[in-house]
PDB file of C-alpha atoms in Angstrom:
ATOM      1  CA  MET A  20      -1.464   0.874 -27.099  1.00 63.00           C
ATOM      2  CA  THR A  21      -0.309   4.378 -28.197  1.00 64.00           C
ATOM      3  CA  ILE A  22       0.471   8.148 -27.007  1.00 63.00           C
ATOM      4  CA  THR A  23      -3.270   9.087 -28.248  1.00 66.00           C
ATOM      5  CA  SER A  24      -5.207   6.499 -26.385  1.00 77.00           C
ATOM      6  CA  GLY A  25      -5.339   3.713 -24.104  1.00 90.00           C
ATOM      7  CA  ARG A  26      -7.070   2.811 -20.844  1.00 95.00           C
ATOM      8  CA  VAL A  27      -3.796   2.651 -18.255  1.00 96.00           C
ATOM      9  CA  LEU A  28      -4.986   2.509 -14.038  1.00 98.00           C
ATOM     10  CA  VAL A  29      -3.216   3.960 -11.579  1.00 97.00           C
ATOM     11  CA  ALA A  30      -2.754   1.875  -9.204  1.00 96.00           C
ATOM     12  CA  GLY A  31      -1.884   3.760  -5.110  1.00 94.00           C
ATOM     13  CA  ALA A  32      -3.772   6.720  -6.608  1.00 95.00           C
ATOM     14  CA  THR A  33      -3.820   8.613  -3.708  1.00 93.00           C
ATOM     15  CA  GLY A  34      -0.460   8.693  -2.564  1.00 93.00           C
ATOM     16  CA  GLY A  35       2.400  11.622  -3.575  1.00 94.00           C
ATOM     17  CA  THR A  36       3.400   9.750  -7.218  1.00 96.00           C
ATOM     18  CA  GLY A  37       0.008   8.397  -7.979  1.00 96.00           C
ATOM     19  CA  ARG A  38      -1.392  11.194  -7.877  1.00 95.00           C
ATOM     20  CA  ARG A  39       1.156  13.035 -10.388  1.00 96.00           C
ATOM     21  CA  VAL A  40       0.063  10.274 -12.514  1.00 96.00           C
ATOM     22  CA  VAL A  41      -3.653  10.789 -12.632  1.00 95.00           C
ATOM     23  CA  ASP A  42      -2.713  14.752 -13.140  1.00 94.00           C
ATOM     24  CA  LEU A  43      -0.336  13.686 -16.275  1.00 93.00           C
ATOM     25  CA  LEU A  44      -2.046  11.507 -18.329  1.00 92.00           C
ATOM     26  CA  ARG A  45      -4.722  13.492 -17.461  1.00 89.00           C
ATOM     27  CA  ALA A  46      -2.912  16.216 -18.968  1.00 86.00           C
ATOM     28  CA  ALA A  47      -1.733  14.320 -22.070  1.00 77.00           C
ATOM     29  CA  ASP A  48      -3.357  15.322 -25.514  1.00 64.00           C
ATOM     30  CA  GLY A  49      -5.853  12.609 -26.995  1.00 70.00           C
ATOM     31  CA  ASP A  50      -8.051   9.539 -25.099  1.00 85.00           C
ATOM     32  CA  VAL A  51      -6.407   8.628 -22.615  1.00 90.00           C
ATOM     33  CA  VAL A  52      -9.000   6.569 -20.285  1.00 94.00           C
ATOM     34  CA  VAL A  53      -7.519   7.519 -16.728  1.00 96.00           C
ATOM     35  CA  ARG A  54      -8.793   5.118 -14.236  1.00 97.00           C
ATOM     36  CA  ALA A  55      -7.868   5.451 -10.733  1.00 97.00           C
ATOM     37  CA  MET A  56      -7.775   2.463  -7.857  1.00 96.00           C
ATOM     38  CA  THR A  57      -8.132   3.284  -4.470  1.00 93.00           C
ATOM     39  CA  ARG A  58      -9.477   1.344  -1.654  1.00 91.00           C
ATOM     40  CA  ASP A  59     -10.653   4.914   0.568  1.00 90.00           C
ATOM     41  CA  ALA A  60     -14.410   4.726  -1.007  1.00 92.00           C
ATOM     42  CA  ASP A  61     -14.621   8.568   0.450  1.00 93.00           C
ATOM     43  CA  SER A  62     -11.168   9.413  -2.205  1.00 94.00           C
ATOM     44  CA  GLU A  63     -13.325   9.502  -4.512  1.00 95.00           C
ATOM     45  CA  SER A  64     -15.044  12.178  -5.493  1.00 94.00           C
ATOM     46  CA  SER A  65     -11.565  14.257  -4.961  1.00 95.00           C
ATOM     47  CA  LEU A  66      -9.893  11.567  -7.906  1.00 96.00           C
ATOM     48  CA  ARG A  67     -12.723  12.363 -10.484  1.00 96.00           C
ATOM     49  CA  GLU A  68     -11.729  15.578  -9.609  1.00 94.00           C
ATOM     50  CA  ARG A  69      -8.387  14.978 -10.799  1.00 92.00           C
ATOM     51  CA  GLY A  70      -8.905  13.794 -14.052  1.00 92.00           C
ATOM     52  CA  ALA A  71      -9.934  10.180 -13.531  1.00 95.00           C
ATOM     53  CA  ASP A  72     -12.449   8.707 -15.691  1.00 95.00           C
ATOM     54  CA  GLU A  73     -13.153   6.180 -13.750  1.00 97.00           C
ATOM     55  CA  VAL A  74     -13.247   4.900 -10.119  1.00 97.00           C
ATOM     56  CA  VAL A  75     -12.041   1.614  -8.764  1.00 97.00           C
ATOM     57  CA  VAL A  76     -12.746   1.466  -5.352  1.00 96.00           C
ATOM     58  CA  GLY A  77     -10.995  -2.099  -3.852  1.00 95.00           C
ATOM     59  CA  ASP A  78      -8.542  -3.476  -1.825  1.00 94.00           C
ATOM     60  CA  VAL A  79      -5.110  -4.783  -3.910  1.00 94.00           C
ATOM     61  CA  LEU A  80      -5.204  -7.707  -0.994  1.00 93.00           C
ATOM     62  CA  THR A  81      -8.318  -9.251  -2.165  1.00 95.00           C
ATOM     63  CA  PRO A  82      -7.875 -10.592  -5.740  1.00 96.00           C
ATOM     64  CA  ASP A  83     -11.463 -10.610  -6.529  1.00 97.00           C
ATOM     65  CA  ASP A  84     -10.599  -6.345  -6.690  1.00 97.00           C
ATOM     66  CA  ALA A  85      -7.343  -6.695  -8.086  1.00 97.00           C
ATOM     67  CA  ALA A  86      -9.009  -7.901 -10.913  1.00 98.00           C
ATOM     68  CA  ARG A  87     -12.016  -5.583 -11.486  1.00 97.00           C
ATOM     69  CA  ALA A  88      -9.741  -3.122 -11.306  1.00 97.00           C
ATOM     70  CA  VAL A  89      -7.353  -4.551 -14.991  1.00 98.00           C
ATOM     71  CA  ASP A  90     -10.819  -5.419 -16.615  1.00 97.00           C
ATOM     72  CA  ALA A  91     -10.258  -4.115 -20.108  1.00 96.00           C
ATOM     73  CA  VAL A  92      -7.200  -2.114 -18.750  1.00 97.00           C
ATOM     74  CA  ASP A  93      -4.165  -0.973 -20.868  1.00 96.00           C
ATOM     75  CA  ALA A  94      -1.440  -0.263 -18.915  1.00 96.00           C
ATOM     76  CA  VAL A  95      -1.059  -0.759 -15.328  1.00 98.00           C
ATOM     77  CA  VAL A  96       1.440   2.329 -13.221  1.00 97.00           C
ATOM     78  CA  CYS A  97       1.736   0.906  -9.723  1.00 97.00           C
ATOM     79  CA  THR A  98       2.494   3.026  -7.042  1.00 95.00           C
ATOM     80  CA  LEU A  99       1.418   1.393  -4.605  1.00 92.00           C
ATOM     81  CA  GLY A 100       3.085   1.700  -1.180  1.00 82.00           C
ATOM     82  CA  SER A 101       3.527   0.653   2.846  1.00 68.00           C
ATOM     83  CA  SER A 102       3.651   3.530   5.271  1.00 60.00           C
ATOM     84  CA  PRO A 103       6.763   1.777   7.855  1.00 54.00           C
ATOM     85  CA  GLY A 104       5.366   0.915  11.142  1.00 49.00           C
ATOM     86  CA  ILE A 105       5.197  -1.792  13.258  1.00 41.00           C
ATOM     87  CA  GLY A 106       2.043  -2.688  11.905  1.00 44.00           C
ATOM     88  CA  THR A 107       4.504  -3.689   8.692  1.00 44.00           C
ATOM     89  CA  LEU A 108       5.523  -6.377  10.959  1.00 41.00           C
ATOM     90  CA  THR A 109       2.010  -8.232  11.167  1.00 38.00           C
ATOM     91  CA  SER A 110       0.339  -7.167   8.163  1.00 42.00           C
ATOM     92  CA  ASP A 111       0.950  -7.516   4.200  1.00 61.00           C
ATOM     93  CA  PHE A 112       1.455  -5.451   2.519  1.00 75.00           C
ATOM     94  CA  ALA A 113      -0.323  -3.180  -0.319  1.00 82.00           C
ATOM     95  CA  ASP A 114       3.416  -2.978  -2.339  1.00 85.00           C
ATOM     96  CA  GLY A 115       3.867  -6.615  -1.467  1.00 87.00           C
ATOM     97  CA  GLU A 116       1.357  -9.500  -1.543  1.00 91.00           C
ATOM     98  CA  GLY A 117      -1.458  -6.421  -2.826  1.00 92.00           C
ATOM     99  CA  THR A 118       1.016  -5.495  -6.499  1.00 95.00           C
ATOM    100  CA  LYS A 119       1.759  -9.714  -6.630  1.00 96.00           C
ATOM    101  CA  ASN A 120      -1.704 -10.069  -6.601  1.00 96.00           C
ATOM    102  CA  LEU A 121      -2.948  -7.008  -9.281  1.00 97.00           C
ATOM    103  CA  VAL A 122       0.355  -8.590 -11.018  1.00 98.00           C
ATOM    104  CA  ASP A 123      -1.050 -12.099 -11.736  1.00 98.00           C
ATOM    105  CA  ALA A 124      -4.458 -10.353 -12.281  1.00 98.00           C
ATOM    106  CA  ALA A 125      -3.067  -8.390 -15.294  1.00 98.00           C
ATOM    107  CA  ALA A 126      -0.977 -11.014 -16.644  1.00 98.00           C
ATOM    108  CA  ALA A 127      -4.892 -12.917 -16.418  1.00 98.00           C
ATOM    109  CA  ALA A 128      -6.103 -10.087 -18.232  1.00 97.00           C
ATOM    110  CA  GLY A 129      -3.842  -9.861 -21.258  1.00 97.00           C
ATOM    111  CA  VAL A 130      -2.601  -6.426 -20.078  1.00 97.00           C
ATOM    112  CA  ASP A 131      -0.365  -4.662 -22.454  1.00 96.00           C
ATOM    113  CA  HIS A 132       2.615  -2.725 -20.096  1.00 97.00           C
ATOM    114  CA  PHE A 133       3.577  -3.186 -16.285  1.00 98.00           C
ATOM    115  CA  VAL A 134       4.639   0.045 -14.935  1.00 98.00           C
ATOM    116  CA  LEU A 135       6.303  -0.752 -11.163  1.00 98.00           C
ATOM    117  CA  VAL A 136       7.342   2.122  -8.835  1.00 97.00           C
ATOM    118  CA  SER A 137      10.104   0.605  -6.326  1.00 96.00           C
ATOM    119  CA  SER A 138      12.897   1.929  -4.903  1.00 94.00           C
ATOM    120  CA  LEU A 139      16.414   2.078  -4.577  1.00 95.00           C
ATOM    121  CA  GLY A 140      17.675  -0.084  -1.623  1.00 93.00           C
ATOM    122  CA  VAL A 141      15.857  -2.827  -3.341  1.00 94.00           C
ATOM    123  CA  GLY A 142      17.689  -6.082  -4.239  1.00 90.00           C
ATOM    124  CA  ASP A 143      21.248  -5.172  -6.010  1.00 93.00           C
ATOM    125  CA  SER A 144      20.024  -1.351  -5.817  1.00 91.00           C
ATOM    126  CA  ALA A 145      20.729  -2.172  -2.045  1.00 87.00           C
ATOM    127  CA  PRO A 146      24.084   0.286  -1.814  1.00 87.00           C
ATOM    128  CA  GLY A 147      21.795   3.640  -3.048  1.00 86.00           C
ATOM    129  CA  MET A 148      20.322   3.584  -0.330  1.00 83.00           C
ATOM    130  CA  GLN A 149      21.841   4.295   3.021  1.00 85.00           C
ATOM    131  CA  LEU A 150      22.995   2.257   5.210  1.00 79.00           C
ATOM    132  CA  GLY A 151      20.940   3.737   8.394  1.00 76.00           C
ATOM    133  CA  LEU A 152      17.870   3.298   6.739  1.00 79.00           C
ATOM    134  CA  ARG A 153      18.560   0.652   4.766  1.00 76.00           C
ATOM    135  CA  LEU A 154      19.028  -1.456   7.897  1.00 76.00           C
ATOM    136  CA  LEU A 155      15.208   0.471   8.825  1.00 75.00           C
ATOM    137  CA  PHE A 156      13.103  -0.361   5.800  1.00 71.00           C
ATOM    138  CA  ARG A 157      14.025  -4.613   5.866  1.00 75.00           C
ATOM    139  CA  GLY A 158      14.575  -4.939   9.136  1.00 71.00           C
ATOM    140  CA  LEU A 159      10.398  -4.095   8.973  1.00 68.00           C
ATOM    141  CA  GLY A 160      10.184  -5.754   6.103  1.00 73.00           C
ATOM    142  CA  VAL A 161       9.377  -3.504   3.263  1.00 82.00           C
ATOM    143  CA  LEU A 162      12.503  -3.673   1.197  1.00 88.00           C
ATOM    144  CA  PRO A 163      12.100  -7.586   1.301  1.00 89.00           C
ATOM    145  CA  ALA A 164       8.503  -6.748   0.023  1.00 89.00           C
ATOM    146  CA  LYS A 165       9.026  -4.431  -2.740  1.00 92.00           C
ATOM    147  CA  ALA A 166      11.522  -7.913  -3.759  1.00 92.00           C
ATOM    148  CA  ARG A 167       9.244  -9.861  -4.209  1.00 93.00           C
ATOM    149  CA  ALA A 168       7.201  -7.436  -6.438  1.00 94.00           C
ATOM    150  CA  GLU A 169       9.692  -7.407  -8.426  1.00 96.00           C
ATOM    151  CA  THR A 170      11.099 -10.435  -9.215  1.00 96.00           C
ATOM    152  CA  HIS A 171       7.330 -11.465  -9.039  1.00 97.00           C
ATOM    153  CA  LEU A 172       7.124  -8.958 -11.923  1.00 98.00           C
ATOM    154  CA  ARG A 173       9.538 -10.597 -14.206  1.00 97.00           C
ATOM    155  CA  GLU A 174       8.880 -13.743 -13.122  1.00 97.00           C
ATOM    156  CA  SER A 175       4.584 -13.398 -14.573  1.00 97.00           C
ATOM    157  CA  GLY A 176       5.358 -12.605 -18.975  1.00 97.00           C
ATOM    158  CA  LEU A 177       3.767  -9.507 -18.605  1.00 98.00           C
ATOM    159  CA  THR A 178       5.744  -6.209 -20.636  1.00 98.00           C
ATOM    160  CA  TYR A 179       6.892  -4.634 -17.798  1.00 98.00           C
ATOM    161  CA  THR A 180       9.007  -1.705 -16.802  1.00 98.00           C
ATOM    162  CA  ILE A 181      10.104  -0.823 -13.318  1.00 98.00           C
ATOM    163  CA  LEU A 182      11.423   1.901 -11.605  1.00 98.00           C
ATOM    164  CA  ARG A 183      13.430   2.293  -8.025  1.00 97.00           C
ATOM    165  CA  PRO A 184      13.952   5.784  -7.236  1.00 97.00           C
ATOM    166  CA  GLY A 185      15.834   6.596  -4.719  1.00 95.00           C
ATOM    167  CA  GLY A 186      14.438   9.415  -1.823  1.00 94.00           C
ATOM    168  CA  LEU A 187      11.330  11.120  -2.624  1.00 94.00           C
ATOM    169  CA  THR A 188      10.928  14.775  -2.525  1.00 95.00           C
ATOM    170  CA  ASN A 189       8.367  17.044  -3.018  1.00 94.00           C
ATOM    171  CA  ALA A 190       9.461  19.513  -5.070  1.00 95.00           C
ATOM    172  CA  ASP A 191       8.741  20.595  -8.111  1.00 94.00           C
ATOM    173  CA  ALA A 192      10.155  18.629 -11.478  1.00 94.00           C
ATOM    174  CA  THR A 193      13.424  19.291 -12.450  1.00 94.00           C
ATOM    175  CA  GLY A 194      12.019  17.243 -15.606  1.00 92.00           C
ATOM    176  CA  ASP A 195      16.592  16.352 -15.585  1.00 94.00           C
ATOM    177  CA  VAL A 196      16.623  12.909 -14.462  1.00 95.00           C
ATOM    178  CA  VAL A 197      20.154  10.262 -13.905  1.00 96.00           C
ATOM    179  CA  VAL A 198      19.089   6.612 -14.398  1.00 97.00           C
ATOM    180  CA  GLY A 199      21.139   4.638 -13.869  1.00 97.00           C
ATOM    181  CA  GLU A 200      20.826   0.324 -15.085  1.00 97.00           C
ATOM    182  CA  GLY A 201      22.133  -2.567 -12.834  1.00 95.00           C
ATOM    183  CA  GLY A 202      21.111  -2.277  -9.617  1.00 94.00           C
ATOM    184  CA  ASP A 203      24.646  -0.712  -7.974  1.00 93.00           C
ATOM    185  CA  THR A 204      24.204   2.745  -9.947  1.00 96.00           C
ATOM    186  CA  VAL A 205      23.346   5.993  -8.098  1.00 95.00           C
ATOM    187  CA  SER A 206      21.806   7.315  -5.282  1.00 95.00           C
ATOM    188  CA  GLY A 207      20.261  10.549  -4.276  1.00 96.00           C
ATOM    189  CA  SER A 208      16.432  11.619  -4.518  1.00 96.00           C
ATOM    190  CA  ILE A 209      14.242  12.457  -6.672  1.00 97.00           C
ATOM    191  CA  PRO A 210      10.912  14.363  -6.657  1.00 97.00           C
ATOM    192  CA  ARG A 211       7.798  12.599  -6.964  1.00 96.00           C
ATOM    193  CA  ALA A 212       6.447  14.162  -9.725  1.00 96.00           C
ATOM    194  CA  ASP A 213      10.006  13.423 -11.622  1.00 96.00           C
ATOM    195  CA  VAL A 214       8.969   9.661 -10.949  1.00 97.00           C
ATOM    196  CA  ALA A 215       5.122  10.755 -12.040  1.00 96.00           C
ATOM    197  CA  GLY A 216       6.690  11.421 -15.349  1.00 95.00           C
ATOM    198  CA  LEU A 217       9.156   8.583 -15.740  1.00 96.00           C
ATOM    199  CA  CYS A 218       6.156   6.441 -15.635  1.00 96.00           C
ATOM    200  CA  VAL A 219       4.017   7.868 -18.430  1.00 94.00           C
ATOM    201  CA  ALA A 220       6.827   8.051 -20.405  1.00 94.00           C
ATOM    202  CA  SER A 221       7.321   4.237 -20.015  1.00 95.00           C
ATOM    203  CA  LEU A 222       4.170   3.113 -21.453  1.00 93.00           C
ATOM    204  CA  PHE A 223       5.152   5.065 -24.642  1.00 90.00           C
ATOM    205  CA  THR A 224       8.964   3.657 -24.833  1.00 93.00           C
ATOM    206  CA  PRO A 225       9.562   0.654 -26.680  1.00 93.00           C
ATOM    207  CA  ALA A 226      13.090   0.776 -25.091  1.00 95.00           C
ATOM    208  CA  ALA A 227      12.559   0.988 -21.227  1.00 96.00           C
ATOM    209  CA  ALA A 228      10.336  -1.961 -22.053  1.00 97.00           C
ATOM    210  CA  ASP A 229      12.029  -5.510 -19.684  1.00 98.00           C
ATOM    211  CA  ARG A 230      14.711  -3.227 -17.901  1.00 98.00           C
ATOM    212  CA  THR A 231      15.075  -1.959 -14.259  1.00 98.00           C
ATOM    213  CA  PHE A 232      15.965   1.453 -13.878  1.00 98.00           C
ATOM    214  CA  GLU A 233      17.578   3.551 -10.936  1.00 97.00           C
ATOM    215  CA  VAL A 234      16.426   6.974 -11.144  1.00 97.00           C
ATOM    216  CA  VAL A 235      17.536  10.187  -8.713  1.00 97.00           C
ATOM    217  CA  ALA A 236      17.383  13.758  -9.711  1.00 96.00           C
ATOM    218  CA  ARG A 237      20.634  15.739 -11.325  1.00 96.00           C
ATOM    219  CA  ARG A 238      20.264  18.155  -9.027  1.00 95.00           C
ATOM    220  CA  GLY A 239      19.475  15.088  -5.735  1.00 94.00           C
ATOM    221  CA  LEU A 240      22.963  13.009  -6.729  1.00 96.00           C
ATOM    222  CA  ARG A 241      25.189  11.354  -4.191  1.00 95.00           C
ATOM    223  CA  GLY A 242      28.183  10.641  -4.702  1.00 93.00           C
ATOM    224  CA  THR A 243      29.487   9.311  -8.129  1.00 95.00           C
ATOM    225  CA  PRO A 244      27.401   7.796 -10.006  1.00 95.00           C
ATOM    226  CA  GLU A 245      28.143   4.076 -12.347  1.00 94.00           C
ATOM    227  CA  GLY A 246      26.077   3.040 -15.405  1.00 95.00           C
ATOM    228  CA  VAL A 247      24.448   5.336 -16.195  1.00 96.00           C
ATOM    229  CA  VAL A 248      22.043   4.356 -19.150  1.00 96.00           C
ATOM    230  CA  ASP A 249      20.638   7.563 -21.650  1.00 93.00           C
ATOM    231  CA  ILE A 250      16.683   7.022 -23.050  1.00 93.00           C
ATOM    232  CA  ASP A 251      14.886   8.469 -25.595  1.00 90.00           C
ATOM    233  CA  TRP A 252      11.846   8.980 -23.528  1.00 89.00           C
ATOM    234  CA  GLN A 253       8.808   9.341 -26.222  1.00 82.00           C
ATOM    235  CA  THR A 254       6.350  11.881 -24.191  1.00 69.00           C
ATOM    236  CA  ALA A 255       6.632  15.022 -23.521  1.00 44.00           C
ATOM    237  CA  PRO A 256       3.655  15.734 -21.046  1.00 41.00           C
ATOM    238  CA  ALA A 257       2.924  19.217 -18.480  1.00 38.00           C
ATOM    239  CA  ALA A 258       4.162  19.162 -15.383  1.00 38.00           C
ATOM    240  CA  ALA A 259       2.468  17.922 -12.590  1.00 38.00           C
ATOM    241  CA  ARG A 260       0.269  19.789 -10.710  1.00 39.00           C
ATOM    242  CA  PRO A 261       2.700  20.406  -7.473  1.00 43.00           C
ATOM    243  CA  ASP A 262       1.308  19.339  -4.411  1.00 50.00           C
ATOM    244  CA  PRO A 263       1.801  21.844  -1.094  1.00 45.00           C
ATOM    245  CA  GLY A 264       4.600  20.226   1.839  1.00 45.00           C
ATOM    246  CA  THR A 265       7.892  20.111   2.265  1.00 42.00           C
ATOM    247  CA  GLU A 266      10.664  18.849  -0.176  1.00 43.00           C
ATOM    248  CA  ALA A 267      11.927  16.698   3.094  1.00 44.00           C
ATOM    249  CA  VAL A 268      13.655  13.179   1.543  1.00 44.00           C
ATOM    250  CA  GLU A 269      11.333   9.850   2.306  1.00 46.00           C
ATOM    251  CA  GLU A 270      12.946   6.892   1.277  1.00 44.00           C
ATOM    252  CA  SER A 271       9.329   4.865   0.867  1.00 45.00           C
ATOM    253  CA  GLU A 272       5.594   6.200   0.839  1.00 42.00           C
ATOM    254  CA  SER A 273       2.145   5.524   1.878  1.00 36.00           C
ATOM    255  CA  ALA A 274       0.446   4.853  -2.177  1.00 40.00           C
ATOM    256  CA  ASP A 275      -2.022   3.866  -1.902  1.00 40.00           C
TER     257      ASP A 275
END
């Protein structure tokens, strides 16, 4: 797809990051068609009001729904997440099996680019998440699920970009992010609005293809960063509309 045209599926469009991705795609100049996916039929009208051109109501844990969602799309931005809790011990994960279903469907449909929002703490980025939280989310199965989804995407044959953000906040976008590559690189927090901007920019930045980045806001940086890379992000969409809420840091979000 190009910076001015194409159809983009936003999976997890009702979540904190997904909503901002919809905003940015809608604000971009050109003829980008925004398709939003949600499992909540009651959210369809609000997603259309937010600017989604198309809405698919379905559950990514159902392969047929995933296939419907990616039909005729050029790119996928996947911001799916699971809320940690007792239910995660006994059920499949949207950001695990659900993402794998979406990846399989996208590969079968010939999608050009798949952007996945994962998390610091996954795989070789484990040191980027504080130990207590890392043990909690690992014990609940959230981090292993995200790790499986990352691996599945890398092995799918799709062109991909994986973003591993630090603790997510509801602050306005800073526009000043520290991007690491190599796993144990950065630690800290980042506004969802900055993550959304990187998701959209990844679609139009050839240098982001087939790479995994750890990302935090400069003002949220903890410690000394390692493995920092300079990416010339090839888009400058308008700032995402801020959502009301606190700036409390969260290391995971429910985004489907």
